[in-house]
Tab-separated table of C-alpha atoms in Angstrom:
chain	number	residue	atom	x	y	z
A	179	UNK	CA	102.688	64.150	98.464
A	180	UNK	CA	103.900	66.896	100.782
A	181	UNK	CA	104.500	70.209	99.110
A	182	UNK	CA	108.013	71.542	99.670
A	183	UNK	CA	108.055	74.522	102.025
A	184	UNK	CA	109.171	77.680	100.189
A	185	UNK	CA	112.560	79.075	101.163
A	186	UNK	CA	113.027	82.499	102.743
A	187	UNK	CA	114.453	83.728	99.425
A	188	UNK	CA	111.290	82.658	97.615
A	189	UNK	CA	108.978	84.173	100.235
A	190	UNK	CA	110.790	87.513	100.614
A	191	UNK	CA	111.966	87.951	97.033
A	192	UNK	CA	115.617	88.307	98.136
A	193	UNK	CA	118.506	86.048	97.113
A	194	UNK	CA	119.922	85.238	100.547
A	195	UNK	CA	123.346	83.658	101.099
A	196	UNK	CA	123.543	80.621	103.378
A	197	UNK	CA	126.206	78.624	105.218
A	198	UNK	CA	126.503	74.843	105.501
A	199	UNK	CA	125.618	73.247	108.836
A	200	UNK	CA	129.166	72.026	109.500
A	201	UNK	CA	130.470	75.561	108.913
A	202	UNK	CA	128.004	76.939	111.443
A	203	UNK	CA	129.019	74.297	114.000
A	204	UNK	CA	132.715	75.071	113.489
A	205	UNK	CA	132.013	78.773	113.968
A	206	UNK	CA	130.079	77.998	117.168
A	207	UNK	CA	133.236	76.298	118.463
A	208	UNK	CA	134.446	79.841	119.139
A	209	UNK	CA	132.858	79.149	122.520
A	210	UNK	CA	135.757	76.785	123.194
A	211	UNK	CA	137.900	79.913	123.078
A	212	UNK	CA	135.686	82.584	124.566
A	213	UNK	CA	133.848	80.635	127.251
A	214	UNK	CA	136.789	78.523	128.446
A	215	UNK	CA	138.832	81.712	128.872
A	216	UNK	CA	135.773	83.336	130.462
A	217	UNK	CA	135.688	80.511	133.033
A	218	UNK	CA	139.372	81.009	133.794
A	219	UNK	CA	139.404	84.801	133.915
A	220	UNK	CA	136.496	84.655	136.377
A	221	UNK	CA	139.126	83.395	138.827
A	222	UNK	CA	141.437	86.352	138.200
A	223	UNK	CA	140.588	87.726	141.643
A	224	UNK	CA	141.874	84.490	143.204
A	225	UNK	CA	145.036	84.622	141.088
A	226	UNK	CA	145.648	88.234	142.126
A	227	UNK	CA	145.162	87.425	145.802
A	228	UNK	CA	147.001	84.075	145.935
A	229	UNK	CA	149.703	84.590	143.322
A	230	UNK	CA	150.456	88.295	143.664
A	231	UNK	CA	149.329	89.255	147.182
A	232	UNK	CA	146.879	91.934	146.002
A	233	UNK	CA	144.052	92.963	148.367
A	234	UNK	CA	140.371	92.443	147.524
A	235	UNK	CA	139.666	96.155	147.019
A	236	UNK	CA	142.705	96.612	144.766
A	237	UNK	CA	141.666	93.589	142.679
A	238	UNK	CA	138.268	95.169	142.004
A	239	UNK	CA	139.853	98.436	140.887
A	240	UNK	CA	142.377	96.679	138.605
A	241	UNK	CA	139.728	94.530	136.934
A	242	UNK	CA	137.466	97.553	136.461
A	243	UNK	CA	140.189	99.706	134.886
A	244	UNK	CA	141.351	96.932	132.566
A	245	UNK	CA	137.751	96.284	131.545
A	246	UNK	CA	137.444	99.944	130.551
A	247	UNK	CA	140.667	99.545	128.553
A	248	UNK	CA	139.082	96.493	126.939
A	249	UNK	CA	136.174	98.647	125.797
A	250	UNK	CA	138.452	101.316	124.362
A	251	UNK	CA	140.470	98.781	122.349
A	252	UNK	CA	137.342	97.287	120.733
A	253	UNK	CA	136.528	100.115	118.296
A	254	UNK	CA	140.260	100.655	117.702
A	255	UNK	CA	140.470	97.088	116.400
A	256	UNK	CA	138.132	98.185	113.592
A	257	UNK	CA	141.088	100.057	112.070
A	258	UNK	CA	143.236	96.915	112.225
A	259	UNK	CA	140.368	94.782	110.916
A	260	UNK	CA	139.871	97.169	107.988
A	261	UNK	CA	143.525	96.961	106.953
A	262	UNK	CA	144.297	93.247	107.372
A	263	UNK	CA	144.037	91.656	103.921
A	264	UNK	CA	146.410	88.776	103.240
A	265	UNK	CA	146.455	85.755	100.943
A	266	UNK	CA	145.465	83.736	104.005
A	267	UNK	CA	142.439	85.974	104.592
A	268	UNK	CA	141.446	88.482	107.253
A	269	UNK	CA	139.442	86.507	109.819
A	270	UNK	CA	141.815	83.565	110.291
A	271	UNK	CA	144.895	85.768	110.720
A	272	UNK	CA	143.177	87.845	113.411
A	273	UNK	CA	141.705	84.826	115.228
A	274	UNK	CA	145.070	83.052	115.494
A	275	UNK	CA	146.952	86.226	116.466
A	276	UNK	CA	144.382	87.006	119.162
A	277	UNK	CA	144.624	83.510	120.636
A	278	UNK	CA	148.430	83.595	120.817
A	279	UNK	CA	148.415	86.948	122.628
A	280	UNK	CA	145.723	85.724	125.047
A	281	UNK	CA	147.536	82.459	125.718
A	282	UNK	CA	150.855	84.113	126.550
A	283	UNK	CA	149.202	86.569	128.939
A	284	UNK	CA	147.039	83.973	130.715
A	285	UNK	CA	149.953	81.577	131.121
A	286	UNK	CA	152.011	84.344	132.687
A	287	UNK	CA	149.143	85.517	134.895
A	288	UNK	CA	148.088	82.148	136.309
A	289	UNK	CA	151.287	80.094	136.049
A	290	UNK	CA	154.496	81.654	134.742
A	291	UNK	CA	154.730	84.607	137.143
A	292	UNK	CA	152.140	83.623	139.759
A	293	UNK	CA	153.483	82.928	143.287
A	294	UNK	CA	156.935	84.052	142.152
A	295	UNK	CA	157.115	87.136	144.337
A	296	UNK	CA	155.666	89.439	141.683
A	297	UNK	CA	153.226	92.137	142.711
A	298	UNK	CA	150.524	94.474	141.484
A	299	UNK	CA	152.449	95.887	138.490
A	300	UNK	CA	153.214	92.465	136.989
A	301	UNK	CA	149.634	91.268	137.377
A	302	UNK	CA	148.225	94.456	135.847
A	303	UNK	CA	150.559	94.347	132.835
A	304	UNK	CA	149.706	90.710	132.154
A	305	UNK	CA	146.007	91.508	132.402
A	306	UNK	CA	146.411	94.373	129.910
A	307	UNK	CA	148.107	92.028	127.404
A	308	UNK	CA	145.269	89.523	127.921
A	309	UNK	CA	142.745	92.280	127.184
A	310	UNK	CA	144.453	93.053	123.867
A	311	UNK	CA	144.406	89.400	122.815
A	312	UNK	CA	140.820	88.944	123.936
A	313	UNK	CA	139.787	92.033	121.961
A	314	UNK	CA	141.332	90.751	118.742
A	315	UNK	CA	139.712	87.320	119.110
A	316	UNK	CA	136.300	88.415	120.352
A	317	UNK	CA	135.757	91.348	118.019
A	318	UNK	CA	136.735	89.312	114.971
A	319	UNK	CA	134.362	86.510	115.985
A	320	UNK	CA	131.483	88.984	116.392
A	321	UNK	CA	131.704	89.994	112.731
A	322	UNK	CA	131.457	86.438	111.388
A	323	UNK	CA	127.672	85.702	111.603
A	324	UNK	CA	126.763	88.611	109.337
A	325	UNK	CA	129.352	87.433	106.812
A	326	UNK	CA	128.264	83.779	106.818
A	327	UNK	CA	124.538	84.267	106.160
A	328	UNK	CA	121.855	86.922	105.782
A	329	UNK	CA	118.968	84.430	105.561
A	330	UNK	CA	116.489	85.442	108.328
A	331	UNK	CA	115.672	81.778	108.969
A	332	UNK	CA	119.297	80.678	109.183
A	333	UNK	CA	120.660	83.536	111.272
A	334	UNK	CA	118.808	82.345	114.384
A	335	UNK	CA	120.258	78.870	113.707
A	336	UNK	CA	123.725	80.328	114.242
A	337	UNK	CA	122.318	81.556	117.522
A	338	UNK	CA	121.196	78.034	118.449
A	339	UNK	CA	124.633	76.530	117.981
A	340	UNK	CA	126.515	79.432	119.569
A	341	UNK	CA	124.076	79.498	122.491
A	342	UNK	CA	124.412	75.749	123.010
A	343	UNK	CA	128.196	75.920	122.969
A	344	UNK	CA	128.282	79.100	125.063
A	345	UNK	CA	126.374	77.293	127.791
A	346	UNK	CA	127.882	73.818	127.401
A	347	UNK	CA	131.531	74.898	127.462
A	348	UNK	CA	131.479	76.806	130.783
A	349	UNK	CA	129.256	74.077	132.196
A	350	UNK	CA	131.766	71.362	131.318
A	351	UNK	CA	134.639	73.582	132.437
A	352	UNK	CA	132.875	74.151	135.756
A	353	UNK	CA	132.459	70.402	136.212
A	354	UNK	CA	136.101	69.745	135.389
A	355	UNK	CA	137.417	72.556	137.564
A	356	UNK	CA	135.086	72.421	140.591
A	357	UNK	CA	134.073	68.746	140.715
A	358	UNK	CA	137.214	67.004	139.448
A	359	UNK	CA	140.176	69.362	139.805
A	360	UNK	CA	139.342	71.339	142.972
A	361	UNK	CA	139.103	68.291	145.300
A	362	UNK	CA	142.440	67.010	143.958
A	363	UNK	CA	144.009	70.345	144.925
A	364	UNK	CA	142.787	70.269	148.528
A	365	UNK	CA	139.289	71.664	148.086
A	366	UNK	CA	140.393	75.317	148.101
A	367	UNK	CA	141.580	77.733	145.411
A	368	UNK	CA	145.391	77.570	145.548
A	369	UNK	CA	148.339	77.897	143.176
A	370	UNK	CA	148.285	74.244	142.116
A	371	UNK	CA	144.624	74.570	141.156
A	372	UNK	CA	145.161	77.818	139.225
A	373	UNK	CA	148.081	76.321	137.272
A	374	UNK	CA	146.140	73.218	136.259
A	375	UNK	CA	143.041	75.267	135.366
A	376	UNK	CA	145.129	77.542	133.127
A	377	UNK	CA	146.776	74.656	131.261
A	378	UNK	CA	143.423	72.987	130.576
A	379	UNK	CA	141.908	76.265	129.365
A	380	UNK	CA	144.703	77.019	126.896
A	381	UNK	CA	144.457	73.573	125.306
A	382	UNK	CA	140.665	73.849	124.903
A	383	UNK	CA	140.980	77.372	123.452
A	384	UNK	CA	143.615	76.253	120.924
A	385	UNK	CA	141.316	73.514	119.615
A	386	UNK	CA	138.453	76.013	119.354
A	387	UNK	CA	140.549	78.499	117.380
A	388	UNK	CA	141.513	75.873	114.791
A	389	UNK	CA	137.894	74.753	114.354
A	390	UNK	CA	136.628	78.316	113.855
A	391	UNK	CA	139.322	78.951	111.245
A	392	UNK	CA	138.184	75.810	109.415
A	393	UNK	CA	134.531	76.923	109.479
A	394	UNK	CA	135.136	80.451	108.152
A	395	UNK	CA	137.734	79.581	105.501
A	396	UNK	CA	135.176	79.620	102.655
A	397	UNK	CA	133.963	83.113	103.646
A	398	UNK	CA	137.366	84.656	104.408
A	399	UNK	CA	137.628	86.326	100.989
A	400	UNK	CA	137.971	90.022	100.002
A	401	UNK	CA	134.662	90.123	98.077
A	402	UNK	CA	132.734	89.424	101.277
A	403	UNK	CA	133.947	92.630	102.919
A	404	UNK	CA	132.720	95.224	100.408
A	405	UNK	CA	129.779	97.615	100.721
A	406	UNK	CA	127.507	99.366	98.232
A	407	UNK	CA	129.702	102.469	98.020
A	408	UNK	CA	133.341	102.980	97.114
A	409	UNK	CA	135.523	101.953	100.049
A	410	UNK	CA	137.258	104.768	101.934
A	411	UNK	CA	139.856	104.594	104.711
A	412	UNK	CA	138.209	104.209	108.099
A	413	UNK	CA	138.232	107.274	110.354
A	414	UNK	CA	137.486	107.767	114.036
A	415	UNK	CA	134.537	109.956	113.026
A	416	UNK	CA	132.930	106.865	111.460
A	417	UNK	CA	132.580	105.296	114.897
A	418	UNK	CA	130.865	108.377	116.279
A	419	UNK	CA	128.622	108.560	113.206
A	420	UNK	CA	127.526	104.945	113.590
A	421	UNK	CA	126.731	105.385	117.274
A	422	UNK	CA	124.813	108.576	116.553
A	423	UNK	CA	122.643	107.369	113.656
A	424	UNK	CA	122.248	103.589	113.977
A	425	UNK	CA	119.067	103.453	116.088
A	426	UNK	CA	118.882	99.621	116.341
A	427	UNK	CA	122.460	99.617	117.630
A	428	UNK	CA	121.578	102.219	120.269
A	429	UNK	CA	118.691	100.056	121.488
A	430	UNK	CA	120.896	96.966	121.533
A	431	UNK	CA	123.596	98.700	123.570
A	432	UNK	CA	121.110	99.736	126.264
A	433	UNK	CA	119.490	96.309	126.248
A	434	UNK	CA	122.451	93.960	126.158
A	435	UNK	CA	124.895	96.009	128.229
A	436	UNK	CA	122.526	96.078	131.199
A	437	UNK	CA	121.894	92.334	130.886
A	438	UNK	CA	125.588	91.516	130.594
A	439	UNK	CA	126.494	93.624	133.624
A	440	UNK	CA	124.147	91.520	135.729
A	441	UNK	CA	125.349	88.301	134.093
A	442	UNK	CA	129.014	89.066	134.656
A	443	UNK	CA	128.484	90.045	138.272
A	444	UNK	CA	126.606	86.795	138.914
A	445	UNK	CA	129.182	84.664	137.083
A	446	UNK	CA	132.147	85.865	139.130
A	447	UNK	CA	133.763	82.911	140.904
A	448	UNK	CA	133.326	84.564	144.296
A	449	UNK	CA	129.550	84.958	143.741
A	450	UNK	CA	129.200	81.334	142.619
A	451	UNK	CA	131.130	80.326	145.722
A	452	UNK	CA	128.665	82.283	147.865
A	453	UNK	CA	125.615	80.676	146.219
A	454	UNK	CA	126.796	77.093	145.731
A	455	UNK	CA	129.345	76.746	148.504
A	456	UNK	CA	127.935	78.890	151.318
A	457	UNK	CA	124.156	79.396	150.788
A	458	UNK	CA	123.433	75.936	149.337
A	459	UNK	CA	126.359	74.484	151.267
A	460	UNK	CA	127.582	71.987	148.680
A	461	UNK	CA	129.575	73.541	145.828
A	462	UNK	CA	130.252	70.227	144.082
A	463	UNK	CA	126.574	69.199	144.107
A	464	UNK	CA	125.569	72.774	143.250
A	465	UNK	CA	127.760	72.604	140.161
A	466	UNK	CA	126.301	69.215	139.192
A	467	UNK	CA	122.731	70.535	139.638
A	468	UNK	CA	123.572	73.482	137.391
A	469	UNK	CA	124.727	71.053	134.709
A	470	UNK	CA	121.617	68.869	135.155
A	471	UNK	CA	119.349	71.889	134.693
A	472	UNK	CA	121.414	73.306	131.830
A	473	UNK	CA	121.652	70.368	129.425
A	474	UNK	CA	117.904	69.913	128.714
A	475	UNK	CA	117.376	73.671	128.542
A	476	UNK	CA	119.718	73.890	125.541
A	477	UNK	CA	116.843	72.506	123.479
A	478	UNK	CA	114.977	75.732	124.277
A	479	UNK	CA	117.475	77.496	122.014
A	480	UNK	CA	116.130	75.557	119.016
A	481	UNK	CA	112.615	76.713	119.874
A	482	UNK	CA	113.894	80.256	120.293
A	483	UNK	CA	115.569	80.154	116.867
A	484	UNK	CA	112.381	78.973	115.203
A	485	UNK	CA	110.438	81.737	116.950
A	486	UNK	CA	112.954	84.415	115.939
A	487	UNK	CA	113.033	83.148	112.355
A	488	UNK	CA	109.262	83.584	112.207
A	489	UNK	CA	108.753	86.768	114.250
A	490	UNK	CA	112.111	88.583	114.092
A	491	UNK	CA	114.973	89.270	116.504
A	492	UNK	CA	113.353	92.210	118.284
A	493	UNK	CA	110.184	90.330	119.196
A	494	UNK	CA	112.243	87.375	120.378
A	495	UNK	CA	114.274	89.561	122.734
A	496	UNK	CA	111.194	91.259	124.200
A	497	UNK	CA	109.039	88.188	124.760
A	498	UNK	CA	111.737	85.919	126.177
A	499	UNK	CA	112.939	88.722	128.445
A	500	UNK	CA	109.466	88.914	130.016
A	501	UNK	CA	109.494	85.159	130.612
A	502	UNK	CA	112.941	85.293	132.226
A	503	UNK	CA	111.849	88.041	134.597
A	504	UNK	CA	108.904	86.007	135.887
A	505	UNK	CA	110.943	82.826	136.406
A	506	UNK	CA	113.765	84.668	138.202
A	507	UNK	CA	111.283	86.371	140.531
A	508	UNK	CA	109.874	82.947	141.428
A	509	UNK	CA	113.431	81.722	142.093
A	510	UNK	CA	113.991	84.511	144.647
A	511	UNK	CA	110.766	83.646	146.461
A	512	UNK	CA	111.773	79.973	146.443
A	513	UNK	CA	115.074	80.678	148.194
A	514	UNK	CA	113.328	82.868	150.768
A	515	UNK	CA	110.609	80.378	151.794
A	516	UNK	CA	112.774	77.223	151.999
A	517	UNK	CA	115.981	76.258	153.763
A	518	UNK	CA	118.562	76.600	150.949
A	519	UNK	CA	120.704	73.913	152.553
A	520	UNK	CA	118.030	71.405	151.474
A	521	UNK	CA	118.947	72.101	147.860
A	522	UNK	CA	122.322	70.539	148.611
A	523	UNK	CA	120.669	67.275	149.743
A	524	UNK	CA	120.553	64.825	146.840
A	525	UNK	CA	116.980	63.779	145.944
A	526	UNK	CA	115.229	66.263	148.244
A	527	UNK	CA	112.064	68.117	147.035
A	528	UNK	CA	113.966	71.404	147.320
A	529	UNK	CA	116.686	70.066	145.035
A	530	UNK	CA	114.148	68.906	142.429
A	531	UNK	CA	112.281	72.247	142.431
A	532	UNK	CA	115.594	74.123	142.152
A	533	UNK	CA	116.591	72.046	139.109
A	534	UNK	CA	113.205	72.657	137.428
A	535	UNK	CA	113.310	76.412	138.045
A	536	UNK	CA	116.926	76.574	136.864
A	537	UNK	CA	116.021	74.619	133.741
A	538	UNK	CA	113.226	77.048	132.865
A	539	UNK	CA	115.394	80.063	133.699
A	540	UNK	CA	118.313	78.808	131.614
A	541	UNK	CA	115.975	77.928	128.748
A	542	UNK	CA	114.454	81.399	128.526
A	543	UNK	CA	117.906	82.990	128.853
A	544	UNK	CA	119.136	80.841	125.966
A	545	UNK	CA	116.278	82.080	123.806
A	546	UNK	CA	117.356	85.659	124.599
A	547	UNK	CA	120.944	84.827	123.605
A	548	UNK	CA	119.746	83.260	120.349
A	549	UNK	CA	117.732	86.403	119.601
A	550	UNK	CA	120.729	88.642	120.395
A	551	UNK	CA	123.035	86.780	117.993
A	552	UNK	CA	120.578	87.300	115.150
A	553	UNK	CA	119.933	90.914	116.158
A	554	UNK	CA	123.615	91.956	116.001
A	555	UNK	CA	123.926	90.574	112.462
A	556	UNK	CA	120.751	92.508	111.562
A	557	UNK	CA	122.239	95.714	112.993
A	558	UNK	CA	125.353	95.268	110.826
A	559	UNK	CA	123.191	94.907	107.698
A	560	UNK	CA	121.075	97.881	108.798
A	561	UNK	CA	124.267	99.965	108.818
A	562	UNK	CA	125.178	98.716	105.323
A	563	UNK	CA	121.739	99.799	104.106
A	564	UNK	CA	121.914	103.132	105.929
A	565	UNK	CA	125.441	104.262	105.071
A	566	UNK	CA	126.423	102.031	102.132
A	567	UNK	CA	129.518	100.814	104.007
A	568	UNK	CA	130.140	97.251	105.158
A	569	UNK	CA	131.894	97.880	108.469
A	570	UNK	CA	130.993	95.011	110.817
A	571	UNK	CA	133.980	95.651	113.096
A	572	UNK	CA	132.912	99.271	113.555
A	573	UNK	CA	129.330	98.298	114.456
A	574	UNK	CA	130.341	95.519	116.861
A	575	UNK	CA	133.269	97.579	118.173
A	576	UNK	CA	131.070	100.596	118.876
A	577	UNK	CA	128.666	98.349	120.762
A	578	UNK	CA	131.489	96.715	122.691
A	579	UNK	CA	133.003	100.057	123.686
A	580	UNK	CA	129.866	101.243	125.461
A	581	UNK	CA	129.018	97.735	126.647
A	582	UNK	CA	132.375	97.233	128.334
A	583	UNK	CA	132.459	100.705	129.846
A	584	UNK	CA	129.261	99.672	131.623
A	585	UNK	CA	130.112	96.046	132.380
A	586	UNK	CA	133.603	97.027	133.558
A	587	UNK	CA	131.988	97.593	136.929
A	588	UNK	CA	131.045	93.895	137.266
A	589	UNK	CA	134.246	92.909	139.052
A	590	UNK	CA	134.251	95.948	141.341
A	591	UNK	CA	130.576	95.360	142.198
A	592	UNK	CA	131.274	91.717	143.070
A	593	UNK	CA	134.482	92.343	145.011
A	594	UNK	CA	133.011	95.443	146.654
A	595	UNK	CA	129.966	93.465	147.734
A	596	UNK	CA	132.005	90.704	149.364
A	597	UNK	CA	134.247	93.322	150.966
A	598	UNK	CA	131.119	94.753	152.630
A	599	UNK	CA	130.534	91.262	154.014
A	600	UNK	CA	133.941	91.372	155.711
A	601	UNK	CA	136.141	89.756	153.055
A	602	UNK	CA	138.673	92.572	152.828
A	603	UNK	CA	141.931	90.597	152.699
A	604	UNK	CA	140.645	87.112	151.784
A	605	UNK	CA	138.107	85.615	149.370
A	606	UNK	CA	134.965	83.575	150.207
A	607	UNK	CA	135.609	79.853	150.529
A	608	UNK	CA	133.036	77.008	150.211
A	609	UNK	CA	133.553	76.102	153.882
A	610	UNK	CA	132.474	79.531	155.252
A	611	UNK	CA	129.238	79.738	157.338
A	612	UNK	CA	126.101	81.316	155.829
A	613	UNK	CA	124.933	84.512	157.534
A	614	UNK	CA	121.793	86.563	156.719
A	615	UNK	CA	124.037	89.223	155.137
A	616	UNK	CA	125.688	86.663	152.851
A	617	UNK	CA	122.285	85.189	151.909
A	618	UNK	CA	120.731	88.508	150.897
A	619	UNK	CA	123.856	89.650	149.086
A	620	UNK	CA	123.773	86.398	147.106
A	621	UNK	CA	120.092	86.894	146.214
A	622	UNK	CA	120.630	90.471	145.056
A	623	UNK	CA	123.718	89.808	142.942
A	624	UNK	CA	122.587	86.485	141.464
A	625	UNK	CA	118.874	87.136	140.846
A	626	UNK	CA	117.675	90.705	141.532
A	627	UNK	CA	120.342	92.401	139.401
A	628	UNK	CA	119.327	90.489	136.221
A	629	UNK	CA	115.693	91.565	136.717
A	630	UNK	CA	116.795	95.216	136.736
A	631	UNK	CA	118.756	94.593	133.515
A	632	UNK	CA	115.707	93.048	131.831
A	633	UNK	CA	113.534	96.015	132.767
A	634	UNK	CA	116.039	98.253	130.967
A	635	UNK	CA	115.881	95.891	127.966
A	636	UNK	CA	112.107	96.227	127.673
A	637	UNK	CA	112.324	100.019	127.852
A	638	UNK	CA	115.075	100.166	125.192
A	639	UNK	CA	113.346	97.833	122.734
A	640	UNK	CA	110.155	99.896	122.705
A	641	UNK	CA	111.837	102.427	120.390
A	642	UNK	CA	113.665	99.889	118.160
A	643	UNK	CA	112.542	100.088	114.470
A	644	UNK	CA	114.116	96.772	113.400
A	645	UNK	CA	111.047	94.544	113.039
A	646	UNK	CA	111.001	91.390	110.905
A	647	UNK	CA	109.185	93.234	108.109
A	648	UNK	CA	111.728	96.056	108.125
A	649	UNK	CA	114.641	93.587	107.893
A	650	UNK	CA	113.180	92.124	104.694
A	651	UNK	CA	113.074	95.657	103.262
A	652	UNK	CA	116.660	96.243	104.399
A	653	UNK	CA	117.898	93.141	102.540
A	654	UNK	CA	115.980	94.129	99.408
A	655	UNK	CA	117.511	97.604	99.418
A	656	UNK	CA	121.017	96.189	99.936
A	657	UNK	CA	120.586	93.782	97.007
A	658	UNK	CA	119.339	96.601	94.767
A	659	UNK	CA	122.203	98.930	95.754
A	660	UNK	CA	124.835	96.240	95.185
A	661	UNK	CA	123.386	95.448	91.767
A	662	UNK	CA	123.426	99.155	90.864
A	663	UNK	CA	127.019	99.540	92.116
A	664	UNK	CA	128.137	96.524	90.059
A	665	UNK	CA	126.395	97.891	86.966
A	666	UNK	CA	128.132	101.244	87.444
A	667	UNK	CA	131.482	99.460	87.799
A	668	UNK	CA	130.999	97.649	84.455
A	669	UNK	CA	130.052	100.933	82.754
A	670	UNK	CA	133.263	102.535	83.974
A	671	UNK	CA	135.294	99.574	82.671
A	672	UNK	CA	133.741	99.928	79.172
A	673	UNK	CA	134.480	103.627	78.915
């Protein structure tokens, strides 16, 4: 007879709360919202140019300024989050409201007002409304993992499902948009393509919102939003205090913001056009190869979750970051020593090697994402232990503020880079010839920039105190403080 493996609660001496698998999967469907919209908004530069007649340089400035606004609105949402308490819950109300605001803005930006003679002001206003909706949806979703479970073995499992969906959704969207829809619209980004892409995105995001609401319904109760001290109205000083004293959060900001800046630069539609359409020379096949290399690598996320559950979030981030750096460096060398056009030839050795390297790269990146999901939930609980206040929106909002101030430069870096290549009034198209300048710009923005971000990650994590052992102590202290607070409450009721 096999002896039953002891649970994390039995091993650590802490009564952890856990979520059901179907609830975790429904929560992970938030990717249907976030990543489908992410795929669409990556084409905002095309919408601005085609639908509103805005120049490349102006597009970069607009997207940068609105990204900064996005960062500012994140911590401000904490005040809204703190005050929303209805009979239908907190999370579901905010998720639905955020989607509706996003949907109205995106429809106006890509369809309703696009190619109608509107100009810079209309596009900017619509983008600002989108930012507000995105903030409400995204910031609310970021607080959910810490509410659903504090089991150190299960938290990485949330990361597995969210990582899988976060990669699968944009992958499928890319296939639908670039392989199916783009050829039907003439093979170039035009108004017909943007309209169809927007309609598809809004339908997918609506389905995702409903599924997330279903998954969190059991946790969307007032008792799950209390701390170990008497609740006080949230103040702006609380945000500054959290940023100043939450050391794990400081390390996470430096680590993840640098990584996301590189990721967002590389994921811009114009950069993907340069790599797949111009350097490789076959954007449809390039998209298919990305999918082929992505699907098997999702299974790496399961391995990453198991590793993080055993060794902790911090160690997972550090070790998988080192692996990603090595693989990405090999990818750069690969592009230099071969003719990249051979990658676009079906069945060629270059194509096979590219798929293998991409698979390994995507797999290690997924393990980092899984580690990050668990780490943010840990940082929220660390703050509860440190200050006695359960303020997940403040922790995630403070992170997002600094993160978006940094990553706001992604669009201006991408558009500025292509402007240096000569694209000052137009955008790169898949049919453009590949020059040495375009090749090296593609290598820097797609591969070298992430390596710089990972170096910053390794430096930041050296001073992070949130080891696996320390997280067990954090959960024990929280349980003890909550028990003491409850005992004090009963004493007051008897007096």
